[in-house]
Amino acid sequence: MLGFCLGILGLIIGVIYSEPIKRIVWKGYNERTKNEKRIYQLVESSKDIIYYCEIKPQFKYRYLSPAIDEILRPNLSKDSLKNPYITFEIVHPDDYHLVEKKIAGKMDYNKPIIVRWRDVHGDYKWFEEFATPIYENGEIVALHGIIRNIDEKMMAQKELEYKVEHDPLTGIYNRAFFEKQKKLYNEDLDESVGIVLCDLDELKWMNDNFGHQMGDKLIIQTSKLLNQFSNENSMVIRIGGDEFAFLVIKTNELSLQHLSEQIKKEVMEYNEKHPHFMMKMSIGYAFEASSIGKMEELFTLMQIKKCTKIKIIGNPFSQDKKWRKAAGMITTWAAFYHNDDSIKGLFDFVFVPIMY
């Protein structure tokens, strides 16, 4: 009897309070739904690419935000849901192994993953990815993360690196780059290596007699001439005021000799074409069959001139003190009036015989 009474009482209470309870529950449900919609809208409108992908039992995307469609190509998010291996098709060949390592769980996920993906125009864009693994029973079963386009950041970084490693006057590599490469081949990479040192002789004499502007012009012309011999294994570097060097890898002594002779030939041809603005250069080279532990010694040999040397005489009169002042006056005069045919003819008659 007591149980029956309690049941009736519970029924009465339920009828009385059912509407308020329903309103409370419904209100909570609505708030949760609104919050979920806000979060979804936030994710969908983000300029960053947000994703969730399963790795096991099979590799597939559960979600990929539409930001990727705007950055790379239209409908890529939907296409990737159908075929997740598109990721491997558009990644840069040099970054392919990073995607493999990420999926295989062999990545340090505490560090950003920097990769390049190909867009609809065939151009590669830089991306920075922060991935978080999801584990079950000690193995990775899924990944979720955020991917951000960093083209502007990489461009700024490359510009900074360029300024750090290039000579502002000539645009070729500088001493900082040379020291970096020297350390690399001295400690980490073992290659046959040679250094060809090219000293631009009497630059000080040029600066003292004709001004630094003319000296800079000679440096620029020299860098242009030498840069013709640059390639993937031979880099021309300005290592000092009047010193240029080629760092040559995967080479031999005969090749270094040939390069030195080619430079000499080019300088002599330049002097024939520019009799009023000639170069005088000393060229030396040294070689090591193995670079590890030898780079400092190799460069020291170059600095103290204990190497095979070639000398090119550009302005023999400059060695004779009695001609220096006269040559300076004539050259300065000619520099101002080189467009006047009558003056230029007189200059050719007076100056050129002195130089030869």
mmCIF file of C-alpha atoms in Angstrom:
data_model
loop_
_atom_site.group_PDB
_atom_site.id
_atom_site.type_symbol
_atom_site.label_atom_id
_atom_site.label_comp_id
_atom_site.label_asym_id
_atom_site.label_seq_id
_atom_site.Cartn_x
_atom_site.Cartn_y
_atom_site.Cartn_z
ATOM 1 C CA MET A 1 0.000 0.000 0.000
ATOM 2 C CA LEU A 2 2.856 2.299 0.925
ATOM 3 C CA GLY A 3 4.598 1.606 -2.394
ATOM 4 C CA PHE A 4 1.453 2.340 -4.338
ATOM 5 C CA CYS A 5 1.061 5.670 -2.594
ATOM 6 C CA LEU A 6 4.678 6.630 -3.290
ATOM 7 C CA GLY A 7 4.210 5.751 -6.976
ATOM 8 C CA ILE A 8 1.123 7.963 -7.240
ATOM 9 C CA LEU A 9 3.015 10.762 -5.499
ATOM 10 C CA GLY A 10 5.932 10.473 -7.974
ATOM 11 C CA LEU A 11 3.497 10.564 -10.900
ATOM 12 C CA ILE A 12 1.832 13.718 -9.572
ATOM 13 C CA ILE A 13 5.220 15.414 -9.037
ATOM 14 C CA GLY A 14 6.332 14.386 -12.517
ATOM 15 C CA VAL A 15 3.228 15.892 -14.088
ATOM 16 C CA ILE A 16 3.627 19.104 -12.106
ATOM 17 C CA TYR A 17 7.346 19.619 -12.836
ATOM 18 C CA SER A 18 7.671 17.981 -16.279
ATOM 19 C CA GLU A 19 7.338 21.217 -18.276
ATOM 20 C CA PRO A 20 10.012 23.160 -16.309
ATOM 21 C CA ILE A 21 12.375 20.180 -16.561
ATOM 22 C CA LYS A 22 11.731 19.933 -20.282
ATOM 23 C CA ARG A 23 12.458 23.647 -20.669
ATOM 24 C CA ILE A 24 15.759 23.323 -18.752
ATOM 25 C CA VAL A 25 16.866 20.305 -20.792
ATOM 26 C CA TRP A 26 15.808 21.927 -24.052
ATOM 27 C CA LYS A 27 17.587 25.167 -23.162
ATOM 28 C CA GLY A 28 20.795 23.257 -22.464
ATOM 29 C CA TYR A 29 20.492 21.395 -25.753
ATOM 30 C CA ASN A 30 19.949 24.635 -27.679
ATOM 31 C CA GLU A 31 22.985 26.279 -26.037
ATOM 32 C CA ARG A 32 25.164 23.294 -26.892
ATOM 33 C CA THR A 33 23.913 23.284 -30.480
ATOM 34 C CA LYS A 34 24.574 27.017 -30.832
ATOM 35 C CA ASN A 35 28.093 26.596 -29.455
ATOM 36 C CA GLU A 36 28.763 23.734 -31.852
ATOM 37 C CA LYS A 37 27.558 25.882 -34.753
ATOM 38 C CA ARG A 38 29.799 28.751 -33.656
ATOM 39 C CA ILE A 39 32.804 26.433 -33.487
ATOM 40 C CA TYR A 40 31.977 24.913 -36.879
ATOM 41 C CA GLN A 41 31.609 28.367 -38.465
ATOM 42 C CA LEU A 42 34.905 29.452 -36.898
ATOM 43 C CA VAL A 43 36.713 26.402 -38.301
ATOM 44 C CA GLU A 44 35.083 26.733 -41.729
ATOM 45 C CA SER A 45 35.967 30.433 -42.045
ATOM 46 C CA SER A 46 39.552 30.057 -40.805
ATOM 47 C CA LYS A 47 42.312 30.932 -43.271
ATOM 48 C CA ASP A 48 44.349 28.106 -41.774
ATOM 49 C CA ILE A 49 43.783 24.553 -42.993
ATOM 50 C CA ILE A 50 42.350 22.350 -40.246
ATOM 51 C CA TYR A 51 42.148 18.598 -40.648
ATOM 52 C CA TYR A 52 41.398 15.295 -38.953
ATOM 53 C CA CYS A 53 42.514 12.067 -40.574
ATOM 54 C CA GLU A 54 42.461 8.434 -39.570
ATOM 55 C CA ILE A 55 45.553 6.332 -40.130
ATOM 56 C CA LYS A 56 44.210 2.978 -38.951
ATOM 57 C CA PRO A 57 42.473 0.818 -39.935
ATOM 58 C CA GLN A 58 42.972 2.772 -43.180
ATOM 59 C CA PHE A 59 44.273 6.175 -44.147
ATOM 60 C CA LYS A 60 41.433 8.621 -44.817
ATOM 61 C CA TYR A 61 40.368 12.171 -43.997
ATOM 62 C CA ARG A 62 37.374 12.656 -41.749
ATOM 63 C CA TYR A 63 37.539 16.439 -42.085
ATOM 64 C CA LEU A 64 39.512 18.922 -44.186
ATOM 65 C CA SER A 65 38.594 22.600 -43.992
ATOM 66 C CA PRO A 66 37.735 24.526 -47.185
ATOM 67 C CA ALA A 67 40.665 26.940 -46.706
ATOM 68 C CA ILE A 68 42.757 24.486 -48.719
ATOM 69 C CA ASP A 69 40.459 25.060 -51.720
ATOM 70 C CA GLU A 70 41.286 28.773 -51.779
ATOM 71 C CA ILE A 71 45.033 28.326 -51.267
ATOM 72 C CA LEU A 72 45.775 25.384 -53.576
ATOM 73 C CA ARG A 73 42.869 24.547 -55.878
ATOM 74 C CA PRO A 74 39.056 24.393 -55.933
ATOM 75 C CA ASN A 75 37.325 21.282 -54.493
ATOM 76 C CA LEU A 76 40.576 19.870 -53.111
ATOM 77 C CA SER A 77 38.983 19.327 -49.707
ATOM 78 C CA LYS A 78 36.156 17.210 -51.172
ATOM 79 C CA ASP A 79 38.494 15.367 -53.528
ATOM 80 C CA SER A 80 40.826 14.526 -50.633
ATOM 81 C CA LEU A 81 37.944 13.029 -48.648
ATOM 82 C CA LYS A 82 37.430 10.620 -51.552
ATOM 83 C CA ASN A 83 41.133 10.071 -52.273
ATOM 84 C CA PRO A 84 43.440 10.941 -49.339
ATOM 85 C CA TYR A 85 46.551 10.055 -51.368
ATOM 86 C CA ILE A 86 46.222 13.315 -53.319
ATOM 87 C CA THR A 87 48.413 14.662 -50.519
ATOM 88 C CA PHE A 88 51.297 12.573 -51.852
ATOM 89 C CA GLU A 89 50.611 13.579 -55.444
ATOM 90 C CA ILE A 90 50.927 17.336 -54.879
ATOM 91 C CA VAL A 91 53.714 17.447 -52.307
ATOM 92 C CA HIS A 92 57.142 18.629 -53.492
ATOM 93 C CA PRO A 93 59.423 15.646 -54.330
ATOM 94 C CA ASP A 94 62.011 16.829 -51.792
ATOM 95 C CA ASP A 95 59.351 16.872 -49.043
ATOM 96 C CA TYR A 96 57.694 13.534 -49.891
ATOM 97 C CA HIS A 97 59.619 11.737 -47.145
ATOM 98 C CA LEU A 98 58.260 14.165 -44.523
ATOM 99 C CA VAL A 99 54.655 13.241 -45.329
ATOM 100 C CA GLU A 100 55.580 9.556 -45.190
ATOM 101 C CA LYS A 101 57.236 9.976 -41.799
ATOM 102 C CA LYS A 102 54.248 11.923 -40.474
ATOM 103 C CA ILE A 103 51.777 9.200 -41.444
ATOM 104 C CA ALA A 104 54.094 6.448 -40.182
ATOM 105 C CA GLY A 105 54.447 8.070 -36.754
ATOM 106 C CA LYS A 106 58.212 8.598 -37.187
ATOM 107 C CA MET A 107 58.054 12.366 -36.806
ATOM 108 C CA ASP A 108 58.847 14.620 -33.838
ATOM 109 C CA TYR A 109 55.380 16.118 -33.489
ATOM 110 C CA ASN A 110 56.621 18.776 -31.071
ATOM 111 C CA LYS A 111 58.259 20.556 -34.006
ATOM 112 C CA PRO A 112 56.531 22.193 -36.983
ATOM 113 C CA ILE A 113 56.562 20.271 -40.270
ATOM 114 C CA ILE A 114 57.649 22.458 -43.198
ATOM 115 C CA VAL A 115 56.481 21.200 -46.614
ATOM 116 C CA ARG A 116 55.689 22.522 -50.098
ATOM 117 C CA TRP A 117 52.490 21.693 -51.965
ATOM 118 C CA ARG A 118 51.706 22.355 -55.621
ATOM 119 C CA ASP A 119 48.815 24.685 -56.449
ATOM 120 C CA VAL A 120 46.485 24.717 -59.458
ATOM 121 C CA HIS A 121 49.034 26.734 -61.486
ATOM 122 C CA GLY A 122 51.845 24.253 -60.867
ATOM 123 C CA ASP A 123 53.669 26.530 -58.404
ATOM 124 C CA TYR A 124 54.809 25.243 -55.024
ATOM 125 C CA LYS A 125 53.692 27.021 -51.871
ATOM 126 C CA TRP A 126 55.300 26.748 -48.444
ATOM 127 C CA PHE A 127 53.293 25.423 -45.476
ATOM 128 C CA GLU A 128 53.944 25.040 -41.770
ATOM 129 C CA GLU A 129 52.032 22.208 -40.104
ATOM 130 C CA PHE A 130 51.461 21.435 -36.441
ATOM 131 C CA ALA A 131 50.218 17.850 -36.149
ATOM 132 C CA THR A 132 48.966 16.096 -33.017
ATOM 133 C CA PRO A 133 48.878 12.278 -32.958
ATOM 134 C CA ILE A 134 46.037 10.263 -31.401
ATOM 135 C CA TYR A 135 47.079 6.973 -29.839
ATOM 136 C CA GLU A 136 45.269 3.739 -29.042
ATOM 137 C CA ASN A 137 47.075 0.891 -27.313
ATOM 138 C CA GLY A 138 50.407 2.618 -27.848
ATOM 139 C CA GLU A 139 50.121 3.143 -31.610
ATOM 140 C CA ILE A 140 49.034 6.111 -33.724
ATOM 141 C CA VAL A 141 45.554 5.683 -35.140
ATOM 142 C CA ALA A 142 44.769 9.258 -36.203
ATOM 143 C CA LEU A 143 46.158 12.764 -36.645
ATOM 144 C CA HIS A 144 44.642 16.175 -36.352
ATOM 145 C CA GLY A 145 46.346 19.465 -36.970
ATOM 146 C CA ILE A 146 46.574 22.960 -38.369
ATOM 147 C CA ILE A 147 48.407 23.922 -41.567
ATOM 148 C CA ARG A 148 49.332 27.520 -42.380
ATOM 149 C CA ASN A 149 50.622 29.040 -45.615
ATOM 150 C CA ILE A 150 53.999 30.699 -44.914
ATOM 151 C CA ASP A 151 55.040 31.955 -48.369
ATOM 152 C CA GLU A 152 55.576 35.507 -47.075
ATOM 153 C CA LYS A 153 57.589 34.251 -44.099
ATOM 154 C CA MET A 154 59.810 32.081 -46.313
ATOM 155 C CA MET A 155 60.292 34.916 -48.793
ATOM 156 C CA ALA A 156 61.384 37.256 -45.997
ATOM 157 C CA GLN A 157 63.692 34.564 -44.647
ATOM 158 C CA LYS A 158 65.256 34.003 -48.077
ATOM 159 C CA GLU A 159 65.762 37.744 -48.543
ATOM 160 C CA LEU A 160 67.489 37.909 -45.171
ATOM 161 C CA GLU A 161 69.673 34.888 -45.986
ATOM 162 C CA TYR A 162 70.546 36.451 -49.339
ATOM 163 C CA LYS A 163 71.669 39.673 -47.659
ATOM 164 C CA VAL A 164 73.707 37.775 -45.079
ATOM 165 C CA GLU A 165 75.483 35.607 -47.678
ATOM 166 C CA HIS A 166 75.920 38.030 -50.603
ATOM 167 C CA ASP A 167 78.181 40.994 -51.209
ATOM 168 C CA PRO A 168 76.036 44.154 -51.529
ATOM 169 C CA LEU A 169 78.323 45.759 -54.141
ATOM 170 C CA THR A 170 78.642 42.843 -56.585
ATOM 171 C CA GLY A 171 75.747 40.503 -55.736
ATOM 172 C CA ILE A 172 78.036 37.451 -55.565
ATOM 173 C CA TYR A 173 78.654 35.325 -52.453
ATOM 174 C CA ASN A 174 80.582 36.946 -49.597
ATOM 175 C CA ARG A 175 83.067 35.915 -46.902
ATOM 176 C CA ALA A 176 80.283 34.774 -44.514
ATOM 177 C CA PHE A 177 79.056 32.281 -47.126
ATOM 178 C CA PHE A 178 82.629 31.141 -47.779
ATOM 179 C CA GLU A 179 83.209 30.458 -44.071
ATOM 180 C CA LYS A 180 79.929 28.536 -43.873
ATOM 181 C CA GLN A 181 80.858 26.341 -46.858
ATOM 182 C CA LYS A 182 84.389 25.886 -45.599
ATOM 183 C CA LYS A 183 83.062 24.601 -42.276
ATOM 184 C CA LEU A 184 80.578 22.304 -44.051
ATOM 185 C CA TYR A 185 83.252 20.603 -46.168
ATOM 186 C CA ASN A 186 85.762 20.594 -43.334
ATOM 187 C CA GLU A 187 83.468 18.789 -40.866
ATOM 188 C CA ASP A 188 80.502 17.141 -42.583
ATOM 189 C CA LEU A 189 80.892 16.585 -46.333
ATOM 190 C CA ASP A 190 83.946 14.874 -47.762
ATOM 191 C CA GLU A 191 84.649 15.929 -51.363
ATOM 192 C CA SER A 192 87.639 16.578 -53.550
ATOM 193 C CA VAL A 193 88.005 20.333 -53.309
ATOM 194 C CA GLY A 194 90.007 23.199 -54.726
ATOM 195 C CA ILE A 195 90.303 26.931 -54.190
ATOM 196 C CA VAL A 196 91.186 29.320 -56.998
ATOM 197 C CA LEU A 197 92.239 32.678 -55.578
ATOM 198 C CA CYS A 198 92.008 35.763 -57.802
ATOM 199 C CA ASP A 199 93.710 38.903 -56.491
ATOM 200 C CA LEU A 200 92.704 42.131 -58.185
ATOM 201 C CA ASP A 201 96.084 43.857 -58.151
ATOM 202 C CA GLU A 202 96.569 47.555 -57.477
ATOM 203 C CA LEU A 203 92.999 48.315 -56.455
ATOM 204 C CA LYS A 204 94.419 50.732 -53.873
ATOM 205 C CA TRP A 205 96.327 52.514 -56.610
ATOM 206 C CA MET A 206 93.087 52.810 -58.583
ATOM 207 C CA ASN A 207 91.227 54.177 -55.526
ATOM 208 C CA ASP A 208 93.993 56.647 -54.651
ATOM 209 C CA ASN A 209 94.368 58.013 -58.183
ATOM 210 C CA PHE A 210 90.837 57.867 -59.590
ATOM 211 C CA GLY A 211 88.617 57.652 -56.521
ATOM 212 C CA HIS A 212 86.674 54.835 -54.901
ATOM 213 C CA GLN A 213 83.859 55.115 -57.419
ATOM 214 C CA MET A 214 86.238 53.960 -60.159
ATOM 215 C CA GLY A 215 87.619 51.295 -57.817
ATOM 216 C CA ASP A 216 84.096 49.990 -57.185
ATOM 217 C CA LYS A 217 83.455 49.939 -60.928
ATOM 218 C CA LEU A 218 86.553 47.760 -61.399
ATOM 219 C CA ILE A 219 85.395 45.395 -58.623
ATOM 220 C CA ILE A 220 81.945 45.080 -60.229
ATOM 221 C CA GLN A 221 83.414 44.387 -63.681
ATOM 222 C CA THR A 222 85.743 41.771 -62.176
ATOM 223 C CA SER A 223 82.867 40.010 -60.390
ATOM 224 C CA LYS A 224 80.841 39.896 -63.619
ATOM 225 C CA LEU A 225 83.764 38.416 -65.497
ATOM 226 C CA LEU A 226 84.474 35.768 -62.850
ATOM 227 C CA ASN A 227 80.809 34.909 -62.334
ATOM 228 C CA GLN A 228 80.693 33.516 -65.882
ATOM 229 C CA PHE A 229 82.578 30.487 -64.548
ATOM 230 C CA SER A 230 80.148 29.734 -61.707
ATOM 231 C CA ASN A 231 78.120 26.518 -61.740
ATOM 232 C CA GLU A 232 76.714 24.022 -59.240
ATOM 233 C CA ASN A 233 80.223 22.790 -58.350
ATOM 234 C CA SER A 234 82.112 26.071 -58.691
ATOM 235 C CA MET A 235 81.103 29.155 -56.693
ATOM 236 C CA VAL A 236 82.733 32.563 -57.030
ATOM 237 C CA ILE A 237 83.052 34.517 -53.788
ATOM 238 C CA ARG A 238 84.309 37.950 -52.840
ATOM 239 C CA ILE A 239 86.283 37.199 -49.698
ATOM 240 C CA GLY A 240 87.903 40.604 -49.231
ATOM 241 C CA GLY A 241 88.278 44.049 -50.715
ATOM 242 C CA ASP A 242 90.364 42.990 -53.704
ATOM 243 C CA GLU A 243 90.250 39.208 -53.224
ATOM 244 C CA PHE A 244 87.970 36.834 -55.086
ATOM 245 C CA ALA A 245 87.956 33.049 -54.802
ATOM 246 C CA PHE A 246 86.351 30.061 -56.451
ATOM 247 C CA LEU A 247 85.355 27.219 -54.140
ATOM 248 C CA VAL A 248 85.325 24.187 -56.417
ATOM 249 C CA ILE A 249 84.070 20.744 -55.334
ATOM 250 C CA LYS A 250 84.154 17.352 -57.058
ATOM 251 C CA THR A 251 87.215 18.438 -58.979
ATOM 252 C CA ASN A 252 90.864 17.590 -59.674
ATOM 253 C CA GLU A 253 94.093 19.518 -60.112
ATOM 254 C CA LEU A 254 93.898 19.465 -63.899
ATOM 255 C CA SER A 255 90.421 21.017 -63.809
ATOM 256 C CA LEU A 256 91.644 23.759 -61.484
ATOM 257 C CA GLN A 257 94.530 24.501 -63.835
ATOM 258 C CA HIS A 258 92.102 24.645 -66.765
ATOM 259 C CA LEU A 259 89.788 27.017 -64.850
ATOM 260 C CA SER A 260 92.722 29.299 -63.992
ATOM 261 C CA GLU A 261 93.829 29.391 -67.622
ATOM 262 C CA GLN A 262 90.260 30.145 -68.746
ATOM 263 C CA ILE A 263 90.055 33.044 -66.286
ATOM 264 C CA LYS A 264 93.410 34.357 -67.525
ATOM 265 C CA LYS A 265 92.207 34.156 -71.136
ATOM 266 C CA GLU A 266 88.966 35.961 -70.290
ATOM 267 C CA VAL A 267 90.805 38.752 -68.455
ATOM 268 C CA MET A 268 93.187 39.256 -71.363
ATOM 269 C CA GLU A 269 90.290 39.405 -73.827
ATOM 270 C CA TYR A 270 88.573 41.923 -71.560
ATOM 271 C CA ASN A 271 91.715 44.068 -71.500
ATOM 272 C CA GLU A 272 91.895 44.012 -75.295
ATOM 273 C CA LYS A 273 88.307 45.263 -75.503
ATOM 274 C CA HIS A 274 88.716 47.834 -72.704
ATOM 275 C CA PRO A 275 92.189 49.348 -73.115
ATOM 276 C CA HIS A 276 91.171 52.393 -71.052
ATOM 277 C CA PHE A 277 89.952 50.342 -68.073
ATOM 278 C CA MET A 278 92.123 47.263 -67.761
ATOM 279 C CA MET A 279 92.375 44.591 -65.055
ATOM 280 C CA LYS A 280 95.570 43.381 -63.442
ATOM 281 C CA MET A 281 95.141 40.067 -61.657
ATOM 282 C CA SER A 282 97.125 37.368 -59.874
ATOM 283 C CA ILE A 283 95.589 33.877 -59.933
ATOM 284 C CA GLY A 284 96.556 30.925 -57.774
ATOM 285 C CA TYR A 285 95.026 27.546 -57.025
ATOM 286 C CA ALA A 286 95.428 24.695 -54.553
ATOM 287 C CA PHE A 287 93.827 21.243 -54.407
ATOM 288 C CA GLU A 288 92.958 18.543 -51.859
ATOM 289 C CA ALA A 289 91.594 15.108 -52.747
ATOM 290 C CA SER A 290 89.678 14.974 -49.425
ATOM 291 C CA SER A 291 88.118 18.021 -47.775
ATOM 292 C CA ILE A 292 87.517 16.674 -44.250
ATOM 293 C CA GLY A 293 89.924 18.361 -41.865
ATOM 294 C CA LYS A 294 91.803 20.057 -44.718
ATOM 295 C CA MET A 295 89.856 23.241 -45.511
ATOM 296 C CA GLU A 296 91.715 25.530 -43.109
ATOM 297 C CA GLU A 297 95.066 24.261 -44.347
ATOM 298 C CA LEU A 298 93.980 24.649 -47.970
ATOM 299 C CA PHE A 299 92.882 28.250 -47.478
ATOM 300 C CA THR A 300 96.019 29.077 -45.482
ATOM 301 C CA LEU A 301 98.131 27.852 -48.391
ATOM 302 C CA MET A 302 96.207 30.200 -50.653
ATOM 303 C CA GLN A 303 96.695 33.170 -48.327
ATOM 304 C CA ILE A 304 100.467 32.741 -48.031
ATOM 305 C CA LYS A 305 100.665 32.153 -51.802
ATOM 306 C CA LYS A 306 102.086 28.628 -51.562
ATOM 307 C CA CYS A 307 100.134 27.550 -54.589
ATOM 308 C CA THR A 308 100.341 27.345 -58.361
ATOM 309 C CA LYS A 309 100.211 30.955 -59.588
ATOM 310 C CA ILE A 310 99.435 32.805 -62.803
ATOM 311 C CA LYS A 311 99.984 36.553 -63.124
ATOM 312 C CA ILE A 312 98.197 38.804 -65.593
ATOM 313 C CA ILE A 313 99.719 42.208 -66.279
ATOM 314 C CA GLY A 314 96.978 44.705 -66.956
ATOM 315 C CA ASN A 315 98.696 48.097 -66.507
ATOM 316 C CA PRO A 316 102.484 47.670 -66.649
ATOM 317 C CA PHE A 317 103.024 51.430 -66.563
ATOM 318 C CA SER A 318 101.467 51.558 -63.091
ATOM 319 C CA GLN A 319 104.601 49.943 -61.655
ATOM 320 C CA ASP A 320 106.666 52.917 -62.837
ATOM 321 C CA LYS A 321 106.218 55.818 -60.452
ATOM 322 C CA LYS A 322 107.092 58.475 -63.043
ATOM 323 C CA TRP A 323 104.050 57.455 -65.107
ATOM 324 C CA ARG A 324 101.527 57.198 -62.258
ATOM 325 C CA LYS A 325 100.664 60.884 -61.980
ATOM 326 C CA ALA A 326 100.541 61.411 -65.736
ATOM 327 C CA ALA A 327 98.410 58.312 -66.225
ATOM 328 C CA GLY A 328 96.013 59.473 -63.546
ATOM 329 C CA MET A 329 95.573 62.878 -65.168
ATOM 330 C CA ILE A 330 95.111 61.403 -68.657
ATOM 331 C CA THR A 331 92.630 58.731 -67.507
ATOM 332 C CA THR A 332 90.578 61.199 -65.450
ATOM 333 C CA TRP A 333 90.522 63.602 -68.391
ATOM 334 C CA ALA A 334 89.449 60.801 -70.729
ATOM 335 C CA ALA A 335 86.728 59.640 -68.314
ATOM 336 C CA PHE A 336 85.077 63.056 -68.540
ATOM 337 C CA TYR A 337 85.422 63.494 -72.298
ATOM 338 C CA HIS A 338 85.178 59.939 -73.638
ATOM 339 C CA ASN A 339 82.128 60.854 -75.769
ATOM 340 C CA ASP A 340 84.029 63.606 -77.615
ATOM 341 C CA ASP A 341 85.543 61.964 -80.736
ATOM 342 C CA SER A 342 88.397 64.456 -81.071
ATOM 343 C CA ILE A 343 89.397 64.091 -77.417
ATOM 344 C CA LYS A 344 88.990 60.310 -77.567
ATOM 345 C CA GLY A 345 91.271 60.127 -80.610
ATOM 346 C CA LEU A 346 93.933 62.095 -78.787
ATOM 347 C CA PHE A 347 93.478 59.851 -75.742
ATOM 348 C CA ASP A 348 93.948 56.717 -77.866
ATOM 349 C CA PHE A 349 97.123 58.156 -79.350
ATOM 350 C CA VAL A 350 98.703 59.235 -76.032
ATOM 351 C CA PHE A 351 97.468 56.634 -73.568
ATOM 352 C CA VAL A 352 97.171 53.306 -75.347
ATOM 353 C CA PRO A 353 100.826 53.045 -76.447
ATOM 354 C CA ILE A 354 101.871 53.552 -72.826
ATOM 355 C CA MET A 355 99.726 50.590 -71.745
ATOM 356 C CA TYR A 356 101.164 48.233 -74.318
#
